[in-house]
Amino acid sequence: GSILLLSGCSGFQFPDMMPVEPKGSGVKDLEQFNQILSNVDSRKGQKIQLAGRLQRVEEIQDGYKVFASWLPYPPPGSIEEGPKDNQQRPVPNFLFYFHGKIGEKVFSTIQGNTFIFDGIIQGTEKYMVGMFGAEKNLLTLSANCVRIWETGTTSMEGTGVSVEYPGAIARTFCSKK
């Protein structure tokens, strides 16, 4: 057996790494996202890698239901920096379910945090997007592992203003299922 020693590695924790496919097959642009959305029924059960920003996190019986806005998946080599907003508008929303509890890592569920995840396409689900009861059919997924950057980001929707603080802690959570 071999022994791996890591010293002076700041910025990420080795056991906390996200399982990433070598080709970096995450959804990188709106066109890709819309192609998936237009063929959801034929893609049910397929693996997917998505990135986004937490908008609303609801605790459910065995985990969380997350309403998120899509962000481009980071390119290979930039995974540890997390997803960046490339200002593509309009930004589509989606839902994902995470089975398990985040527990004491309470800051990971704060609105505005960015994330990447790998999971499975489940289909679509009606969800109240706005404050006034507008329901939309959203792409719905089940997350296997989620890597969340506690970015402390506030994004004022519609203003184009985004404030990001450097040195965000990134944590990975994997589902019980």
PDB file of N, CA and C in Angstrom, residues 1-2 11 31 40-41 53 60 67 75 79 84 87 133 142 145:
ATOM      1  N   GLY A   1       0.829  -1.195   0.000  1.00  0.00           N
ATOM      2  CA  GLY A   1       0.000   0.000   0.000  1.00  0.00           C
ATOM      3  C   GLY A   1       0.857   1.235   0.000  1.00  0.00           C
ATOM      4  N   SER A   2       0.291   2.301  -0.447  1.00  0.00           N
ATOM      5  CA  SER A   2       1.023   3.562  -0.467  1.00  0.00           C
ATOM      6  C   SER A   2       0.386   4.518   0.522  1.00  0.00           C
ATOM      7  N   GLY A  11      -7.452  25.344   1.214  1.00  0.00           N
ATOM      8  CA  GLY A  11      -8.450  25.502   0.167  1.00  0.00           C
ATOM      9  C   GLY A  11      -9.354  24.305  -0.010  1.00  0.00           C
ATOM     10  N   GLU A  31     -28.237  26.168 -23.187  1.00  0.00           N
ATOM     11  CA  GLU A  31     -28.716  25.303 -24.273  1.00  0.00           C
ATOM     12  C   GLU A  31     -28.788  23.851 -23.802  1.00  0.00           C
ATOM     13  N   VAL A  40     -37.346  15.610 -20.700  1.00  0.00           N
ATOM     14  CA  VAL A  40     -37.245  15.054 -19.349  1.00  0.00           C
ATOM     15  C   VAL A  40     -37.734  13.611 -19.280  1.00  0.00           C
ATOM     16  N   ASP A  41     -38.891  13.324 -19.890  1.00  0.00           N
ATOM     17  CA  ASP A  41     -39.453  11.971 -19.775  1.00  0.00           C
ATOM     18  C   ASP A  41     -38.518  10.900 -20.317  1.00  0.00           C
ATOM     19  N   ARG A  53     -27.264  27.790  -7.395  1.00  0.00           N
ATOM     20  CA  ARG A  53     -27.265  28.626  -6.199  1.00  0.00           C
ATOM     21  C   ARG A  53     -28.534  28.297  -5.409  1.00  0.00           C
ATOM     22  N   ILE A  60     -37.538  18.194   4.855  1.00  0.00           N
ATOM     23  CA  ILE A  60     -38.606  17.207   4.695  1.00  0.00           C
ATOM     24  C   ILE A  60     -38.265  16.014   5.586  1.00  0.00           C
ATOM     25  N   PHE A  67     -34.915  24.253  -3.750  1.00  0.00           N
ATOM     26  CA  PHE A  67     -35.261  25.066  -4.915  1.00  0.00           C
ATOM     27  C   PHE A  67     -34.010  25.869  -5.236  1.00  0.00           C
ATOM     28  N   PRO A  75     -15.586  24.222 -15.264  1.00  0.00           N
ATOM     29  CA  PRO A  75     -14.787  23.372 -16.161  1.00  0.00           C
ATOM     30  C   PRO A  75     -13.787  22.525 -15.385  1.00  0.00           C
ATOM     31  N   ILE A  79     -12.978  22.888 -10.631  1.00  0.00           N
ATOM     32  CA  ILE A  79     -14.047  22.341  -9.797  1.00  0.00           C
ATOM     33  C   ILE A  79     -13.955  22.895  -8.375  1.00  0.00           C
ATOM     34  N   LYS A  84     -19.483  29.641 -11.028  1.00  0.00           N
ATOM     35  CA  LYS A  84     -19.490  31.108 -11.126  1.00  0.00           C
ATOM     36  C   LYS A  84     -20.677  31.536 -11.977  1.00  0.00           C
ATOM     37  N   GLN A  87     -23.714  35.331 -15.821  1.00  0.00           N
ATOM     38  CA  GLN A  87     -24.685  36.358 -16.195  1.00  0.00           C
ATOM     39  C   GLN A  87     -25.615  35.959 -17.338  1.00  0.00           C
ATOM     40  N   GLY A 133     -48.031  32.737  -5.848  1.00  0.00           N
ATOM     41  CA  GLY A 133     -48.683  31.512  -6.247  1.00  0.00           C
ATOM     42  C   GLY A 133     -48.462  31.057  -7.671  1.00  0.00           C
ATOM     43  N   SER A 142     -32.745  13.901  -8.009  1.00  0.00           N
ATOM     44  CA  SER A 142     -32.380  13.326  -6.719  1.00  0.00           C
ATOM     45  C   SER A 142     -30.866  13.376  -6.623  1.00  0.00           C
ATOM     46  N   CYS A 145     -24.496  13.173  -4.209  1.00  0.00           N
ATOM     47  CA  CYS A 145     -23.558  13.966  -3.411  1.00  0.00           C
ATOM     48  C   CYS A 145     -23.670  15.421  -3.841  1.00  0.00           C
TER      49      CYS A 145
END
